[in-house]
CSV table of C-alpha atoms in Angstrom, one decimal:
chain,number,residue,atom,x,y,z
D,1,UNK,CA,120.1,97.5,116.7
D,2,UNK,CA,119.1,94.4,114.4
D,3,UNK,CA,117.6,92.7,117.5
D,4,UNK,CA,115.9,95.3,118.8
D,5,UNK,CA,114.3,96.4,115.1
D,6,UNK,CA,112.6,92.7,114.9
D,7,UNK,CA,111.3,93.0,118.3
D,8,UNK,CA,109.9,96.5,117.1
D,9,UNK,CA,108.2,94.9,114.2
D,10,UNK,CA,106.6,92.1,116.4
D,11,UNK,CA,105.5,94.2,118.9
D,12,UNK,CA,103.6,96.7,116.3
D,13,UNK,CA,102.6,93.3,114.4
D,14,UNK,CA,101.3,91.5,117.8
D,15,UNK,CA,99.5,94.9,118.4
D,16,UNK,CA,97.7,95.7,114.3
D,17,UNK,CA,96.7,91.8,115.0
D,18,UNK,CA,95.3,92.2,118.5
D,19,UNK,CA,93.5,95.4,117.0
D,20,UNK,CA,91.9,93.2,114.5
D,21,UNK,CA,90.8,90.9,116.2
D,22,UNK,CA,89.3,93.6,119.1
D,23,UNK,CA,87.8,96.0,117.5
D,24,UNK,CA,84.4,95.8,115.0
D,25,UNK,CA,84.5,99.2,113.7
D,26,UNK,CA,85.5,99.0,109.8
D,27,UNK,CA,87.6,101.6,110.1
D,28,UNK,CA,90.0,100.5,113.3
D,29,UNK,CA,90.5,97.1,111.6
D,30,UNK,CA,91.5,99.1,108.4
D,31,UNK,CA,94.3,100.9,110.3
D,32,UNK,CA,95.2,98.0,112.4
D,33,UNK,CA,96.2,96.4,108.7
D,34,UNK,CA,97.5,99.5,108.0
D,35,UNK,CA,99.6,98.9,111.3
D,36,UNK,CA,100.5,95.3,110.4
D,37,UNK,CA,101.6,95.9,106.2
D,38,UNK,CA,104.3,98.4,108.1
D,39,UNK,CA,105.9,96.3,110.4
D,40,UNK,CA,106.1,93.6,107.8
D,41,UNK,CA,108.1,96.8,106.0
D,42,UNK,CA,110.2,97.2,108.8
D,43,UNK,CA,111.2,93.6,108.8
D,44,UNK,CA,112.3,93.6,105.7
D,45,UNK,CA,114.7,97.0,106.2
D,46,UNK,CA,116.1,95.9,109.5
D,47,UNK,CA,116.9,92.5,107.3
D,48,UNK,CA,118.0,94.7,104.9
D,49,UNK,CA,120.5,96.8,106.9
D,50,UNK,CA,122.0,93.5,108.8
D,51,UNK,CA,123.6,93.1,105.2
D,52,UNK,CA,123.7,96.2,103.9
D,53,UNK,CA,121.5,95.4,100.7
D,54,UNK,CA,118.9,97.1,98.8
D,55,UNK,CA,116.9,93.8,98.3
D,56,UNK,CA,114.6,94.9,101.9
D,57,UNK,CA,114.1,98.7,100.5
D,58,UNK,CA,112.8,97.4,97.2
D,59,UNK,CA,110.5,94.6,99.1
D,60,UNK,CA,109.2,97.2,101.5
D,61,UNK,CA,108.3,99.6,98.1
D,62,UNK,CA,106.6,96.6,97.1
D,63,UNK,CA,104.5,96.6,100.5
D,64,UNK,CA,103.5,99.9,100.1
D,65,UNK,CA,102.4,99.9,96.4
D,66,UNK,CA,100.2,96.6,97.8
D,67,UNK,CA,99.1,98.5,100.7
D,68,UNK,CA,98.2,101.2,98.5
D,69,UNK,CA,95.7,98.8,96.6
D,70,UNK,CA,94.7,97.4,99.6
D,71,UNK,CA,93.8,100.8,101.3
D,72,UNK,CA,91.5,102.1,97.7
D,73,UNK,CA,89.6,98.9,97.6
D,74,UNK,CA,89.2,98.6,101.5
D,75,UNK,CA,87.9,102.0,101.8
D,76,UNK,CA,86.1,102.1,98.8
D,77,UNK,CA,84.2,98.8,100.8
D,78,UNK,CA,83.9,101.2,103.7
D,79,UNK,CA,81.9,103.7,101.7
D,80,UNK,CA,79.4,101.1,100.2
D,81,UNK,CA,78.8,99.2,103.6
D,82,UNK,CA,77.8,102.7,105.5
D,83,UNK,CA,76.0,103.6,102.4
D,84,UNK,CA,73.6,100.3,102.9
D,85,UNK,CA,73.3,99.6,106.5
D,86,UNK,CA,74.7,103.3,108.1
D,87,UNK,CA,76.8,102.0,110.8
D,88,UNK,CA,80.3,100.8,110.6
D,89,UNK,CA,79.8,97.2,112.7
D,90,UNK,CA,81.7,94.4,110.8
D,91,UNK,CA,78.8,92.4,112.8
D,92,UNK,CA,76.7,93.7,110.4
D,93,UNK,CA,78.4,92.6,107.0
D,94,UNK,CA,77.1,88.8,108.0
D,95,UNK,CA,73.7,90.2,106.9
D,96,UNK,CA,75.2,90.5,103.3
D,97,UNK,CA,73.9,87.8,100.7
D,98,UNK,CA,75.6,87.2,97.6
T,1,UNK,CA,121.9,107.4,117.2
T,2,UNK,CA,120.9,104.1,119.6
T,3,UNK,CA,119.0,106.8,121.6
T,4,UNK,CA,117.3,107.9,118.8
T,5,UNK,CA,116.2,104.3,117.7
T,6,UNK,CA,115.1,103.5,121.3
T,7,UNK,CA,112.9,106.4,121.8
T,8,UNK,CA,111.6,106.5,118.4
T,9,UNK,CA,110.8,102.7,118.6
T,10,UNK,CA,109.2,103.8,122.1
T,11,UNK,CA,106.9,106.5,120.5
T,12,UNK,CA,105.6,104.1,117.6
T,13,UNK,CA,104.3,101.6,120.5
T,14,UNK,CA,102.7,104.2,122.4
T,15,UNK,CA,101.3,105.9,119.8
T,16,UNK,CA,99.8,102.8,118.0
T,17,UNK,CA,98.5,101.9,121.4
T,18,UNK,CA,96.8,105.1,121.9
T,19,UNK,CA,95.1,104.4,118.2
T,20,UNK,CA,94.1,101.1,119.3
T,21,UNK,CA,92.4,102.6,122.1
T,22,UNK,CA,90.6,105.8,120.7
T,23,UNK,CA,87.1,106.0,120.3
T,24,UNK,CA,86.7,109.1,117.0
T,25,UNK,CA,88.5,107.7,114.3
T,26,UNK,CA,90.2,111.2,113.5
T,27,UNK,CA,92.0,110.8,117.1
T,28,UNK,CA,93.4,107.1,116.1
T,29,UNK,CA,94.1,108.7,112.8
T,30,UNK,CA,96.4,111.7,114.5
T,31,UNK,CA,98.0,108.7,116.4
T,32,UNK,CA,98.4,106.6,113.3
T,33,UNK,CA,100.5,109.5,111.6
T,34,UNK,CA,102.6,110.1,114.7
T,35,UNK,CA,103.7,105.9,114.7
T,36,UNK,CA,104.2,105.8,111.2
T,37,UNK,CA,106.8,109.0,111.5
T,38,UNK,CA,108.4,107.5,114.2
T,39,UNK,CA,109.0,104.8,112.0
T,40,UNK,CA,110.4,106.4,109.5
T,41,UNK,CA,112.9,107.9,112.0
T,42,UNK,CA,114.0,103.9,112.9
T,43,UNK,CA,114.4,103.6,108.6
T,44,UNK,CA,116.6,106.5,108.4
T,45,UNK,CA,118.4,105.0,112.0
T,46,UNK,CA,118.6,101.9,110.0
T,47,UNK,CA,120.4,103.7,106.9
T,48,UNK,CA,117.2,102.8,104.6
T,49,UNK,CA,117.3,107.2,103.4
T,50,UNK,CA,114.5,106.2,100.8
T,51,UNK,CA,112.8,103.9,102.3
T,52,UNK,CA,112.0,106.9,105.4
T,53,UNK,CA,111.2,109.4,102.7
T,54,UNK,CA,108.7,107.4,100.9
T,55,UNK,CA,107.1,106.3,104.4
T,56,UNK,CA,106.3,110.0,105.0
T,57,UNK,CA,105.6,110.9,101.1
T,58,UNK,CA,103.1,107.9,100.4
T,59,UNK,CA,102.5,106.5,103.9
T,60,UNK,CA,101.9,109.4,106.7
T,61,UNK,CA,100.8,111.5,103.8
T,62,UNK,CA,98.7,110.0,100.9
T,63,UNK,CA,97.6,107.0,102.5
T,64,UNK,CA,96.3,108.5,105.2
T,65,UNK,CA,94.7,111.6,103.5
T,66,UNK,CA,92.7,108.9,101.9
T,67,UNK,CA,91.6,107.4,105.2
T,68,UNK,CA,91.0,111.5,106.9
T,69,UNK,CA,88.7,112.2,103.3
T,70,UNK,CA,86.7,108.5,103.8
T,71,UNK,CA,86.3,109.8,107.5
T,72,UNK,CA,85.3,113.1,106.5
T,73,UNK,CA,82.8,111.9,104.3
T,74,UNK,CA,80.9,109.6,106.9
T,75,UNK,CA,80.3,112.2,109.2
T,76,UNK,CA,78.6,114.6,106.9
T,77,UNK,CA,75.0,116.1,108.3
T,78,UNK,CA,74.5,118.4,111.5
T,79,UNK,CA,76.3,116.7,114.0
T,80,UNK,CA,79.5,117.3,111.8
T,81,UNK,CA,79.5,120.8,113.5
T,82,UNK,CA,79.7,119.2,117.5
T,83,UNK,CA,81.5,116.9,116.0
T,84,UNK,CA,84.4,119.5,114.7
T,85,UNK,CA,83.7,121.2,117.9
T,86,UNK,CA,85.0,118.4,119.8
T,87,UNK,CA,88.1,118.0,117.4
T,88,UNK,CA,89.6,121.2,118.5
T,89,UNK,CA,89.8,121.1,122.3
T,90,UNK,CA,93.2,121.1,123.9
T,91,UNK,CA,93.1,117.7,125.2
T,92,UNK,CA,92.3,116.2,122.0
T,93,UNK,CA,95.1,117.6,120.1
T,94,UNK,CA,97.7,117.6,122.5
T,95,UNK,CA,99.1,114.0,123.1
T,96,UNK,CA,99.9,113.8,119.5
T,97,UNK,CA,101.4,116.8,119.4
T,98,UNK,CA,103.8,116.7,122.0
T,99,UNK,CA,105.0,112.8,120.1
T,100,UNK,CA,106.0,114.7,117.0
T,101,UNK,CA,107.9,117.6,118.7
T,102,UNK,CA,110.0,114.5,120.4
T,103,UNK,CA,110.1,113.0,116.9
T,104,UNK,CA,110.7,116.5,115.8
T,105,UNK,CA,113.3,117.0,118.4
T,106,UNK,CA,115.4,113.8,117.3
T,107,UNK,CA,115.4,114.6,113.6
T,108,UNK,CA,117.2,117.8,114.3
T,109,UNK,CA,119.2,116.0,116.5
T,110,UNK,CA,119.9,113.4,113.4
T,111,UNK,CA,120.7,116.4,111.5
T,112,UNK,CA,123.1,118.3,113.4
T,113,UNK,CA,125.1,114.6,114.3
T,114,UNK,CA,128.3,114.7,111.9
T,115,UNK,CA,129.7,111.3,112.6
T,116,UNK,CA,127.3,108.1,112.0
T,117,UNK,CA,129.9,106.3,113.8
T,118,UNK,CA,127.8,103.0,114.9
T,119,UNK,CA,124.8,103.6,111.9
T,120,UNK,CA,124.8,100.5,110.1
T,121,UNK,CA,126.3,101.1,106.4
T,122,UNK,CA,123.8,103.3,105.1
T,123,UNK,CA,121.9,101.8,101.5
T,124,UNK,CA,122.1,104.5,98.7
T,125,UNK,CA,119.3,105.5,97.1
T,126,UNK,CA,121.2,104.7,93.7
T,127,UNK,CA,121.3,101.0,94.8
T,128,UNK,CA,118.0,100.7,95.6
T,129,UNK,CA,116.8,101.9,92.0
T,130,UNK,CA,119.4,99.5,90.3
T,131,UNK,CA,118.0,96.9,91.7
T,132,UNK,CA,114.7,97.5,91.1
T,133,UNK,CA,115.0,98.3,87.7
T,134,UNK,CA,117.3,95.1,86.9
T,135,UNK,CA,116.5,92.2,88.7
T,136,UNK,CA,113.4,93.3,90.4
T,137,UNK,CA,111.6,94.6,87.0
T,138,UNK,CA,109.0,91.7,86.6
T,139,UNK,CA,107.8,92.8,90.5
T,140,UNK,CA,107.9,96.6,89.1
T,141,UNK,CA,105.2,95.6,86.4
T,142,UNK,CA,103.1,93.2,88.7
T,143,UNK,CA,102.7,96.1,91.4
T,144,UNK,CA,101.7,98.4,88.7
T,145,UNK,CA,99.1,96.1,87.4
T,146,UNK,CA,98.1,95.7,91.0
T,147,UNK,CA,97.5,99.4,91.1
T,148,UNK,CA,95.4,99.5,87.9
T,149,UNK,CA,93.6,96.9,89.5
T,150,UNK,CA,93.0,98.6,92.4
T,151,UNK,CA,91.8,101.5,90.7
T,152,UNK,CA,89.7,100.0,89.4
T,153,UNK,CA,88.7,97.8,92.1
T,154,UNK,CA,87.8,101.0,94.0
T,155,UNK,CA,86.1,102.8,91.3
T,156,UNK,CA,83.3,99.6,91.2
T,157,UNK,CA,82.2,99.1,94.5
T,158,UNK,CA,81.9,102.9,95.5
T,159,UNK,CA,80.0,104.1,92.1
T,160,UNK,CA,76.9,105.0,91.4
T,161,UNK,CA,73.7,102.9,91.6
């Protein structure tokens, strides 16, 4: 089942990068992060079961207290951006200056 | 339990596909939800008990409440009402839906299994937190002034004028 978990992880990674790169709405690229911070997380536990130590657990606590953070300030971004131009196009953040 | 771990890891590819390819963001959330449960069914597979609680606790459920409530708040004005109209067909609702009762499905299978014959040796929950609060202390600190920052990180850019 180690094997198989990594290839899990790099599947959901190759996917969380593929929807970066794809989609412009804000919000999908959010979640495709989103979907990329977790199968970091489940990296780190299937490394973490192959020995049976705690050290992947406590990295992939650390992941989600980061992706926590992440998620506030992101969305927080989210808010402002629709506030000034009322669309969600990532296009349309190269019209910022400053 | 490899049958569990192959259709769970099944279910969180499909599902995140599905997200990937949804046009409402409330659909790709629904889909986002159902991945990250199945995922917590391959941590528990995996012996990693905490680890699949706290992925349903602060993951499937505060993270993305945060992400449903930004969501929410874009779409205020009339066309909220189609909008919620649209939300509540059958064919809308339904894909997700039938991905957690297979999720559901396998948990209750998890739970009535006696013998975890070929689990990998399952990591107590009492390991994990002496580790973290021993050698991984200085991290503890860091993420919680990464928090604070975050805070207040958020609290700036979505204020007032």
């Amino acid at each position: 089942m180690i094997r198989e978990g990594f290839i899990l992880a790099s599947i959901l990674f190759a996917l969380g990068t593929a929807g970066v790169l794809v989609r412009r709405n804000i919000m999908f690229m959010l979640m495709s992060i989103e979907v990329m911070l977790n199968a970091a997380g489940l990296a780190f536990i299937v490394a973490g079961a192959r020995w049976s130590e705690p050290d992947g657990q406590i990295l992939f606590l650390f992941i989600l207290a980061m992706a926590a953070a992440e998620v506030s300030v992101g969305l927080a971004i989210v808010l402002r951006f629709y506030l000034q131009y009322k669309l969600l196009d990532a296009d349309a953040a190269s019209k910022m200056r400053g | 339990m490899q049958v569990v771990f192959y259709i769970s890891g099944a279910i969180a590819i499909l599902a995140t596909v599905l997200m990937l390819t949804r046009l409402n963001a409330v659909h790709a959330l629904l889909y986002l939800v159902v991945s990250l449960l199945a995922i917590a069914i391959v941590f528990y597979v995996l012996g990693a008990a905490l680890a699949a609680a706290l992925e349903v606790i602060i993951y499937a459920g505060a993270i993305m409440v945060l992400f449903v409530f930004v969501v929410m708040l874009l779409n205020l004005g009339e066309t909220a009402v189609v909008e919620e109209r649209n939300l509540l067909t059958v064919s809308m609702w339904v894909g997700p839906a039938i991905l957690s009762a297979v999720l559901i499905a396998e948990f209750l299978y998890i739970l009535s299994e006696e013998s975890h014959a070929n689990f990998p040796a399952p990591v107590e929950p009492k390991q994990v937190a002496a580790a973290l609060y021993a050698p991984y202390l200085i991290g503890v600190e860091l993420a919680s002034m990464l928090l604070l920052a975050g805070v207040v990180g958020a609290y700036h850019p979505a204020g007032a004028e």
